[in-house]
Amino acid sequence: MYRTTQNLQKDNELADFADRLLNDGMEQDASSSNVELISLEKTILNLKETFPPKKLDEDKARRMLAQVKLRARQEKEPVKQSFFQRLFDFQSNPQVGLLAAVAAVVILVIVGLPSVGTSGEALSGAALSDASYVPALGILVVLFILYWISRRK
Amino acid sequence: MQINSNPLPDTSDELLIQQFKDGRQDTFDVLYHRYLPKVYNRVRYVVPESDVEDVTQEVFIAALKSLPSFRGDSKFGTWLRTLTNHKVAEFYRKRSRKQEPQITMLSEAQAQVDGETSTMMEDRMFLQHTLQGLPENYREVLLLRFAEDMQFNEIADHLNQNLEAVKSLFRRAVTALRNNLDK
């Protein structure tokens, strides 16, 4: 009980000190008789002295307001993007990203399948002919180049 | 002339926001001038001097962009205070991503421009850094009292606590600040 009362007293004393300092600017030094409170009052004085009151002049405030409005307007305007940038903007168009991924998988599967002979039977174990690679690789290269160009712009 | 000169001093924040939503863009100017000193001071306590204006502007840009969707669940001042805290946190996040040192050392020449010694600036940066490192409730009560010049009874209303609890929180916050400064 005594401890609680003592704490309440310290709380009030420190708050009063802050009020006298901030409201009236009366306190120039720690004034408590309590050792703990003296050190806390010094911390408050330090805080007050380190951040003396500072007012923005009206010109600066107006300049800042003009910049705020300009930046807000600029950030509202949509950024002009090229066709390829829009096409490969996977974050905005996840469907396109998904489609590209599926297309890549399909191409890889086609490339990976054993080539079909003229008789219509798959020749298992036979090496792929150069001809079967060319279109699939071509598509992959074109897709990669388009993606690379869109990222560079 | 003071910066918080207000062409419509009696108009409430709520009415100004409603008018803004109805297309009167100039009402934002009134809100800006009304809250600039508080936002600027709050930022000044926790952000290096050279970045205070930038962060303050970021707060108002975000406010201007978000105002049309402001629902009024809380008071505008409270909403703006939360926005300010977010922008300060974002500033430190971006800075740590750039791997800049927490305390930027300034040249003696730069410090003298503002009539301050580099020691004074370093002291302030150290204090800002320490304040920013305090638990949120401690930092908040100190900023409300020092940066925003709110009285303890106003802080109690704002935090929905009784006066004794706020004064107790204040003493614990000052104690934590002193202990961290002494480390």
mmCIF file of C-alpha atoms in Angstrom:
data_model
loop_
_atom_site.group_PDB
_atom_site.id
_atom_site.type_symbol
_atom_site.label_atom_id
_atom_site.label_comp_id
_atom_site.label_asym_id
_atom_site.label_seq_id
_atom_site.Cartn_x
_atom_site.Cartn_y
_atom_site.Cartn_z
ATOM 1 C CA MET A 1 0.000 0.000 0.000
ATOM 2 C CA TYR A 2 2.786 2.344 1.052
ATOM 3 C CA ARG A 3 4.721 1.427 -2.101
ATOM 4 C CA THR A 4 1.700 2.181 -4.298
ATOM 5 C CA THR A 5 1.190 5.554 -2.656
ATOM 6 C CA GLN A 6 4.866 6.311 -3.039
ATOM 7 C CA ASN A 7 4.730 5.409 -6.735
ATOM 8 C CA LEU A 8 1.660 7.574 -7.258
ATOM 9 C CA GLN A 9 3.478 10.428 -5.613
ATOM 10 C CA LYS A 10 6.471 9.969 -7.918
ATOM 11 C CA ASP A 11 4.229 9.744 -10.977
ATOM 12 C CA ASN A 12 2.529 13.006 -10.039
ATOM 13 C CA GLU A 13 5.758 14.766 -9.140
ATOM 14 C CA LEU A 14 7.396 13.874 -12.462
ATOM 15 C CA ALA A 15 4.286 14.800 -14.468
ATOM 16 C CA ASP A 16 4.105 18.146 -12.638
ATOM 17 C CA PHE A 17 7.746 18.783 -13.407
ATOM 18 C CA ALA A 18 7.110 18.110 -17.121
ATOM 19 C CA ASP A 19 4.074 20.417 -17.041
ATOM 20 C CA ARG A 20 6.019 23.249 -15.410
ATOM 21 C CA LEU A 21 8.819 22.825 -17.945
ATOM 22 C CA LEU A 22 6.677 22.483 -21.062
ATOM 23 C CA ASN A 23 3.798 24.802 -20.217
ATOM 24 C CA ASP A 24 5.590 27.596 -18.428
ATOM 25 C CA GLY A 25 9.272 26.976 -19.197
ATOM 26 C CA MET A 26 9.903 27.531 -15.501
ATOM 27 C CA GLU A 27 12.219 24.655 -14.698
ATOM 28 C CA GLN A 28 15.848 25.031 -15.665
ATOM 29 C CA ASP A 29 17.220 22.257 -13.504
ATOM 30 C CA ALA A 30 16.136 19.081 -11.729
ATOM 31 C CA SER A 31 14.474 20.092 -8.488
ATOM 32 C CA SER A 32 13.313 16.939 -6.746
ATOM 33 C CA SER A 33 14.636 15.778 -3.419
ATOM 34 C CA ASN A 34 14.366 12.169 -4.579
ATOM 35 C CA VAL A 35 17.493 10.749 -6.230
ATOM 36 C CA GLU A 36 15.529 8.646 -8.730
ATOM 37 C CA LEU A 37 13.334 11.567 -9.723
ATOM 38 C CA ILE A 38 16.332 13.872 -10.140
ATOM 39 C CA SER A 39 17.764 11.576 -12.793
ATOM 40 C CA LEU A 40 14.364 11.315 -14.555
ATOM 41 C CA GLU A 41 13.940 15.097 -14.473
ATOM 42 C CA LYS A 42 17.377 15.438 -16.056
ATOM 43 C CA THR A 43 16.252 13.090 -18.852
ATOM 44 C CA ILE A 44 13.186 15.284 -19.416
ATOM 45 C CA LEU A 45 15.350 18.427 -19.466
ATOM 46 C CA ASN A 46 17.658 16.719 -21.954
ATOM 47 C CA LEU A 47 14.704 15.856 -24.195
ATOM 48 C CA LYS A 48 13.387 19.420 -24.050
ATOM 49 C CA GLU A 49 16.784 20.997 -24.727
ATOM 50 C CA THR A 50 17.596 18.639 -27.586
ATOM 51 C CA PHE A 51 14.349 19.470 -29.372
ATOM 52 C CA PRO A 52 13.736 23.171 -28.852
ATOM 53 C CA PRO A 53 10.383 24.343 -30.257
ATOM 54 C CA LYS A 54 10.639 24.957 -33.987
ATOM 55 C CA LYS A 55 7.952 26.408 -36.220
ATOM 56 C CA LEU A 56 7.845 26.058 -39.965
ATOM 57 C CA ASP A 57 7.585 29.399 -41.680
ATOM 58 C CA GLU A 58 4.594 29.911 -43.922
ATOM 59 C CA ASP A 59 6.569 29.989 -47.169
ATOM 60 C CA LYS A 60 8.076 26.603 -46.441
ATOM 61 C CA ALA A 61 4.702 25.198 -45.418
ATOM 62 C CA ARG A 62 3.147 26.404 -48.682
ATOM 63 C CA ARG A 63 6.031 25.056 -50.754
ATOM 64 C CA MET A 64 5.646 21.683 -49.048
ATOM 65 C CA LEU A 65 1.890 21.716 -49.713
ATOM 66 C CA ALA A 66 2.482 22.441 -53.412
ATOM 67 C CA GLN A 67 4.914 19.519 -53.584
ATOM 68 C CA VAL A 68 2.473 17.255 -51.768
ATOM 69 C CA LYS A 69 -0.265 18.040 -54.296
ATOM 70 C CA LEU A 70 2.059 17.644 -57.265
ATOM 71 C CA ARG A 71 3.411 14.290 -56.061
ATOM 72 C CA ALA A 72 -0.073 13.012 -55.219
ATOM 73 C CA ARG A 73 -1.288 13.956 -58.706
ATOM 74 C CA GLN A 74 1.741 12.368 -60.382
ATOM 75 C CA GLU A 75 1.332 9.165 -58.401
ATOM 76 C CA LYS A 76 -2.348 8.996 -59.346
ATOM 77 C CA GLU A 77 -1.621 9.184 -63.083
ATOM 78 C CA PRO A 78 -1.173 5.746 -64.618
ATOM 79 C CA VAL A 79 2.371 5.069 -65.788
ATOM 80 C CA LYS A 80 2.478 4.648 -69.550
ATOM 81 C CA GLN A 81 3.714 1.169 -70.397
ATOM 82 C CA SER A 82 4.565 -0.352 -73.725
ATOM 83 C CA PHE A 83 2.548 -3.305 -75.049
ATOM 84 C CA PHE A 84 5.275 -5.791 -74.135
ATOM 85 C CA GLN A 85 5.725 -4.313 -70.656
ATOM 86 C CA ARG A 86 1.995 -4.687 -70.061
ATOM 87 C CA LEU A 87 2.035 -8.180 -71.556
ATOM 88 C CA PHE A 88 4.866 -9.374 -69.337
ATOM 89 C CA ASP A 89 3.789 -7.550 -66.202
ATOM 90 C CA PHE A 90 3.045 -10.813 -64.422
ATOM 91 C CA GLN A 91 2.287 -9.106 -61.115
ATOM 92 C CA SER A 92 -0.613 -7.162 -62.662
ATOM 93 C CA ASN A 93 -1.607 -9.948 -65.032
ATOM 94 C CA PRO A 94 -1.134 -13.241 -63.211
ATOM 95 C CA GLN A 95 -3.276 -14.994 -65.869
ATOM 96 C CA VAL A 96 -0.745 -14.066 -68.544
ATOM 97 C CA GLY A 97 2.047 -15.372 -66.335
ATOM 98 C CA LEU A 98 0.180 -18.611 -65.813
ATOM 99 C CA LEU A 99 -0.478 -18.910 -69.548
ATOM 100 C CA ALA A 100 3.202 -18.324 -70.322
ATOM 101 C CA ALA A 101 4.221 -20.961 -67.787
ATOM 102 C CA VAL A 102 1.747 -23.485 -69.248
ATOM 103 C CA ALA A 103 2.971 -22.693 -72.782
ATOM 104 C CA ALA A 104 6.569 -23.223 -71.709
ATOM 105 C CA VAL A 105 5.690 -26.574 -70.091
ATOM 106 C CA VAL A 106 3.735 -27.694 -73.189
ATOM 107 C CA ILE A 107 6.675 -26.759 -75.438
ATOM 108 C CA LEU A 108 9.077 -28.644 -73.197
ATOM 109 C CA VAL A 109 6.801 -31.689 -73.184
ATOM 110 C CA ILE A 110 6.542 -31.609 -76.995
ATOM 111 C CA VAL A 111 10.311 -31.295 -77.290
ATOM 112 C CA GLY A 112 10.809 -34.106 -74.800
ATOM 113 C CA LEU A 113 8.472 -36.555 -76.531
ATOM 114 C CA PRO A 114 10.046 -39.145 -78.784
ATOM 115 C CA SER A 115 9.731 -38.129 -82.402
ATOM 116 C CA VAL A 116 7.112 -39.854 -84.472
ATOM 117 C CA GLY A 117 8.247 -41.692 -87.565
ATOM 118 C CA THR A 118 6.633 -41.523 -90.942
ATOM 119 C CA SER A 119 4.909 -44.829 -90.262
ATOM 120 C CA GLY A 120 3.127 -43.286 -87.276
ATOM 121 C CA GLU A 121 4.912 -45.463 -84.686
ATOM 122 C CA ALA A 122 7.064 -43.958 -82.026
ATOM 123 C CA LEU A 123 10.636 -45.047 -82.231
ATOM 124 C CA SER A 124 11.464 -45.542 -78.566
ATOM 125 C CA GLY A 125 14.983 -44.709 -77.603
ATOM 126 C CA ALA A 126 15.681 -43.001 -80.892
ATOM 127 C CA ALA A 127 17.501 -39.695 -80.718
ATOM 128 C CA LEU A 128 15.465 -36.638 -81.548
ATOM 129 C CA SER A 129 15.928 -35.333 -84.974
ATOM 130 C CA ASP A 130 17.303 -31.791 -85.314
ATOM 131 C CA ALA A 131 14.143 -30.780 -87.159
ATOM 132 C CA SER A 132 11.869 -31.405 -84.127
ATOM 133 C CA TYR A 133 13.931 -29.065 -81.931
ATOM 134 C CA VAL A 134 13.982 -26.080 -84.206
ATOM 135 C CA PRO A 135 10.377 -24.752 -83.954
ATOM 136 C CA ALA A 136 10.117 -25.310 -80.199
ATOM 137 C CA LEU A 137 13.495 -23.758 -79.494
ATOM 138 C CA GLY A 138 12.606 -20.915 -81.840
ATOM 139 C CA ILE A 139 9.421 -20.175 -79.900
ATOM 140 C CA LEU A 140 11.301 -20.312 -76.604
ATOM 141 C CA VAL A 141 14.007 -17.962 -77.898
ATOM 142 C CA VAL A 142 11.410 -15.514 -79.245
ATOM 143 C CA LEU A 143 9.514 -15.574 -75.927
ATOM 144 C CA PHE A 144 12.734 -14.994 -73.996
ATOM 145 C CA ILE A 145 13.782 -12.104 -76.265
ATOM 146 C CA LEU A 146 10.362 -10.448 -75.938
ATOM 147 C CA TYR A 147 10.506 -10.830 -72.157
ATOM 148 C CA TRP A 148 14.062 -9.446 -72.045
ATOM 149 C CA ILE A 149 13.104 -6.438 -74.181
ATOM 150 C CA SER A 150 10.078 -5.710 -72.005
ATOM 151 C CA ARG A 151 12.225 -5.769 -68.843
ATOM 152 C CA ARG A 152 14.857 -3.462 -70.352
ATOM 153 C CA LYS A 153 12.446 -0.659 -71.265
ATOM 154 C CA MET B 1 1.491 35.034 -39.764
ATOM 155 C CA GLN B 2 1.388 31.557 -38.331
ATOM 156 C CA ILE B 3 1.461 28.469 -40.488
ATOM 157 C CA ASN B 4 -1.707 27.075 -38.978
ATOM 158 C CA SER B 5 -3.751 30.065 -40.142
ATOM 159 C CA ASN B 6 -7.112 28.593 -40.860
ATOM 160 C CA PRO B 7 -9.570 30.074 -43.338
ATOM 161 C CA LEU B 8 -12.395 28.030 -41.800
ATOM 162 C CA PRO B 9 -11.416 27.838 -38.132
ATOM 163 C CA ASP B 10 -14.763 26.596 -36.881
ATOM 164 C CA THR B 11 -15.253 23.857 -39.429
ATOM 165 C CA SER B 12 -14.814 20.404 -37.968
ATOM 166 C CA ASP B 13 -12.455 17.857 -39.486
ATOM 167 C CA GLU B 14 -15.409 15.621 -40.292
ATOM 168 C CA LEU B 15 -17.181 18.343 -42.269
ATOM 169 C CA LEU B 16 -14.005 19.278 -44.130
ATOM 170 C CA ILE B 17 -13.459 15.637 -45.090
ATOM 171 C CA GLN B 18 -17.054 15.344 -46.273
ATOM 172 C CA GLN B 19 -16.617 18.492 -48.375
ATOM 173 C CA PHE B 20 -13.383 17.071 -49.788
ATOM 174 C CA LYS B 21 -15.212 13.891 -50.764
ATOM 175 C CA ASP B 22 -17.871 16.045 -52.411
ATOM 176 C CA GLY B 23 -15.214 17.564 -54.656
ATOM 177 C CA ARG B 24 -13.981 20.585 -52.705
ATOM 178 C CA GLN B 25 -10.269 19.858 -53.003
ATOM 179 C CA ASP B 26 -9.310 23.102 -51.223
ATOM 180 C CA THR B 27 -10.568 21.752 -47.899
ATOM 181 C CA PHE B 28 -7.451 19.577 -47.797
ATOM 182 C CA ASP B 29 -5.411 22.788 -47.476
ATOM 183 C CA VAL B 30 -7.241 23.588 -44.250
ATOM 184 C CA LEU B 31 -6.604 20.123 -42.848
ATOM 185 C CA TYR B 32 -2.962 20.367 -43.943
ATOM 186 C CA HIS B 33 -2.366 23.686 -42.183
ATOM 187 C CA ARG B 34 -4.268 22.480 -39.126
ATOM 188 C CA TYR B 35 -2.181 19.345 -38.668
ATOM 189 C CA LEU B 36 1.194 20.266 -40.187
ATOM 190 C CA PRO B 37 2.764 21.522 -36.927
ATOM 191 C CA LYS B 38 1.838 18.304 -35.087
ATOM 192 C CA VAL B 39 2.976 15.980 -37.845
ATOM 193 C CA TYR B 40 6.171 17.954 -38.439
ATOM 194 C CA ASN B 41 7.056 17.981 -34.741
ATOM 195 C CA ARG B 42 6.316 14.291 -34.303
ATOM 196 C CA VAL B 43 8.546 13.431 -37.265
ATOM 197 C CA ARG B 44 11.255 15.794 -35.993
ATOM 198 C CA TYR B 45 11.544 13.807 -32.767
ATOM 199 C CA VAL B 46 12.284 10.492 -34.467
ATOM 200 C CA VAL B 47 13.784 11.208 -37.909
ATOM 201 C CA PRO B 48 17.125 12.876 -38.746
ATOM 202 C CA GLU B 49 16.791 16.605 -39.425
ATOM 203 C CA SER B 50 17.720 16.285 -43.111
ATOM 204 C CA ASP B 51 14.819 13.874 -43.735
ATOM 205 C CA VAL B 52 12.100 15.537 -41.643
ATOM 206 C CA GLU B 53 10.542 17.522 -44.506
ATOM 207 C CA ASP B 54 10.575 14.527 -46.856
ATOM 208 C CA VAL B 55 8.893 12.221 -44.352
ATOM 209 C CA THR B 56 6.356 14.927 -43.439
ATOM 210 C CA GLN B 57 5.497 15.326 -47.113
ATOM 211 C CA GLU B 58 5.148 11.562 -47.503
ATOM 212 C CA VAL B 59 2.602 11.583 -44.672
ATOM 213 C CA PHE B 60 0.467 14.234 -46.355
ATOM 214 C CA ILE B 61 0.785 12.637 -49.803
ATOM 215 C CA ALA B 62 -0.519 9.389 -48.333
ATOM 216 C CA ALA B 63 -3.270 11.320 -46.522
ATOM 217 C CA LEU B 64 -4.319 13.129 -49.701
ATOM 218 C CA LYS B 65 -4.445 9.880 -51.653
ATOM 219 C CA SER B 66 -6.313 7.967 -48.951
ATOM 220 C CA LEU B 67 -8.727 10.683 -47.857
ATOM 221 C CA PRO B 68 -11.461 9.678 -50.340
ATOM 222 C CA SER B 69 -11.588 6.252 -48.677
ATOM 223 C CA PHE B 70 -11.415 7.609 -45.095
ATOM 224 C CA ARG B 71 -14.397 6.046 -43.338
ATOM 225 C CA GLY B 72 -14.248 8.028 -40.135
ATOM 226 C CA ASP B 73 -13.985 5.018 -37.825
ATOM 227 C CA SER B 74 -11.482 7.037 -35.824
ATOM 228 C CA LYS B 75 -10.837 10.758 -35.558
ATOM 229 C CA PHE B 76 -8.876 12.285 -38.423
ATOM 230 C CA GLY B 77 -6.081 13.304 -36.018
ATOM 231 C CA THR B 78 -5.738 9.742 -34.767
ATOM 232 C CA TRP B 79 -5.770 8.390 -38.322
ATOM 233 C CA LEU B 80 -3.087 10.890 -39.359
ATOM 234 C CA ARG B 81 -0.986 9.994 -36.315
ATOM 235 C CA THR B 82 -1.122 6.309 -37.286
ATOM 236 C CA LEU B 83 -0.198 7.259 -40.863
ATOM 237 C CA THR B 84 2.760 9.265 -39.527
ATOM 238 C CA ASN B 85 3.987 6.322 -37.467
ATOM 239 C CA HIS B 86 3.708 4.077 -40.555
ATOM 240 C CA LYS B 87 5.699 6.518 -42.666
ATOM 241 C CA VAL B 88 8.403 6.817 -40.005
ATOM 242 C CA ALA B 89 8.617 3.012 -39.799
ATOM 243 C CA GLU B 90 8.757 2.856 -43.614
ATOM 244 C CA PHE B 91 11.571 5.421 -43.614
ATOM 245 C CA TYR B 92 13.657 3.258 -41.282
ATOM 246 C CA ARG B 93 12.788 0.091 -43.229
ATOM 247 C CA LYS B 94 13.953 1.643 -46.503
ATOM 248 C CA ARG B 95 17.071 2.955 -44.858
ATOM 249 C CA SER B 96 18.032 -0.386 -43.371
ATOM 250 C CA ARG B 97 17.421 -2.005 -46.793
ATOM 251 C CA LYS B 98 19.930 0.439 -48.253
ATOM 252 C CA GLN B 99 22.243 -0.686 -45.423
ATOM 253 C CA GLU B 100 22.971 2.855 -44.388
ATOM 254 C CA PRO B 101 24.323 3.303 -40.883
ATOM 255 C CA GLN B 102 21.695 3.952 -38.232
ATOM 256 C CA ILE B 103 23.348 7.159 -37.203
ATOM 257 C CA THR B 104 24.581 9.190 -40.147
ATOM 258 C CA MET B 105 27.702 11.073 -39.342
ATOM 259 C CA LEU B 106 27.572 14.654 -40.474
ATOM 260 C CA SER B 107 30.437 16.843 -41.410
ATOM 261 C CA GLU B 108 31.335 19.720 -39.154
ATOM 262 C CA ALA B 109 30.648 22.153 -42.022
ATOM 263 C CA GLN B 110 27.127 20.871 -42.607
ATOM 264 C CA ALA B 111 26.363 21.046 -38.921
ATOM 265 C CA GLN B 112 27.566 24.637 -38.679
ATOM 266 C CA VAL B 113 25.162 25.725 -41.431
ATOM 267 C CA ASP B 114 22.249 25.476 -39.029
ATOM 268 C CA GLY B 115 24.237 27.047 -36.242
ATOM 269 C CA GLU B 116 24.619 23.752 -34.454
ATOM 270 C CA THR B 117 27.772 21.957 -33.523
ATOM 271 C CA SER B 118 28.218 18.414 -34.761
ATOM 272 C CA THR B 119 28.140 17.272 -31.130
ATOM 273 C CA MET B 120 24.666 18.756 -30.704
ATOM 274 C CA MET B 121 23.495 17.048 -33.879
ATOM 275 C CA GLU B 122 24.983 13.743 -32.813
ATOM 276 C CA ASP B 123 23.283 14.062 -29.420
ATOM 277 C CA ARG B 124 19.970 14.656 -31.151
ATOM 278 C CA MET B 125 20.443 11.724 -33.501
ATOM 279 C CA PHE B 126 21.331 9.472 -30.591
ATOM 280 C CA LEU B 127 18.221 10.603 -28.720
ATOM 281 C CA GLN B 128 16.062 10.084 -31.838
ATOM 282 C CA HIS B 129 17.509 6.632 -32.294
ATOM 283 C CA THR B 130 16.856 5.783 -28.638
ATOM 284 C CA LEU B 131 13.292 7.133 -28.794
ATOM 285 C CA GLN B 132 12.594 5.112 -31.914
ATOM 286 C CA GLY B 133 13.875 1.993 -30.142
ATOM 287 C CA LEU B 134 11.476 2.320 -27.171
ATOM 288 C CA PRO B 135 8.386 0.101 -26.885
ATOM 289 C CA GLU B 136 5.516 1.686 -28.799
ATOM 290 C CA ASN B 137 3.402 2.690 -25.782
ATOM 291 C CA TYR B 138 6.367 4.398 -24.111
ATOM 292 C CA ARG B 139 7.362 6.232 -27.305
ATOM 293 C CA GLU B 140 3.765 7.258 -27.892
ATOM 294 C CA VAL B 141 3.202 8.858 -24.487
ATOM 295 C CA LEU B 142 6.479 10.803 -24.782
ATOM 296 C CA LEU B 143 5.661 12.029 -28.296
ATOM 297 C CA LEU B 144 2.139 13.030 -27.321
ATOM 298 C CA ARG B 145 3.445 15.086 -24.392
ATOM 299 C CA PHE B 146 6.610 16.554 -25.930
ATOM 300 C CA ALA B 147 6.130 16.627 -29.714
ATOM 301 C CA GLU B 148 2.397 17.306 -29.821
ATOM 302 C CA ASP B 149 2.257 19.278 -26.570
ATOM 303 C CA MET B 150 -0.824 17.402 -25.352
ATOM 304 C CA GLN B 151 -1.690 17.775 -21.666
ATOM 305 C CA PHE B 152 -1.849 14.633 -19.514
ATOM 306 C CA ASN B 153 -5.653 14.762 -19.292
ATOM 307 C CA GLU B 154 -5.855 15.015 -23.102
ATOM 308 C CA ILE B 155 -3.491 12.046 -23.437
ATOM 309 C CA ALA B 156 -5.699 10.117 -21.004
ATOM 310 C CA ASP B 157 -8.752 10.854 -23.161
ATOM 311 C CA HIS B 158 -6.895 9.906 -26.319
ATOM 312 C CA LEU B 159 -5.597 6.629 -24.885
ATOM 313 C CA ASN B 160 -8.869 5.825 -23.108
ATOM 314 C CA GLN B 161 -7.053 5.562 -19.787
ATOM 315 C CA ASN B 162 -7.373 7.357 -16.489
ATOM 316 C CA LEU B 163 -5.023 10.179 -15.560
ATOM 317 C CA GLU B 164 -3.132 8.147 -12.951
ATOM 318 C CA ALA B 165 -2.432 5.379 -15.453
ATOM 319 C CA VAL B 166 -1.099 7.878 -17.981
ATOM 320 C CA LYS B 167 1.179 9.551 -15.447
ATOM 321 C CA SER B 168 2.456 6.137 -14.403
ATOM 322 C CA LEU B 169 3.055 5.219 -18.068
ATOM 323 C CA PHE B 170 4.884 8.525 -18.528
ATOM 324 C CA ARG B 171 7.247 7.832 -15.626
ATOM 325 C CA ARG B 172 7.947 4.316 -16.898
ATOM 326 C CA ALA B 173 8.604 5.720 -20.364
ATOM 327 C CA VAL B 174 11.047 8.329 -19.048
ATOM 328 C CA THR B 175 12.763 5.629 -16.967
ATOM 329 C CA ALA B 176 13.129 3.394 -20.040
ATOM 330 C CA LEU B 177 14.499 6.309 -22.064
ATOM 331 C CA ARG B 178 17.035 7.158 -19.341
ATOM 332 C CA ASN B 179 18.126 3.518 -19.039
ATOM 333 C CA ASN B 180 18.572 3.174 -22.806
ATOM 334 C CA LEU B 181 20.475 6.449 -23.031
ATOM 335 C CA ASP B 182 22.793 5.287 -20.231
ATOM 336 C CA LYS B 183 23.573 1.968 -21.954
#
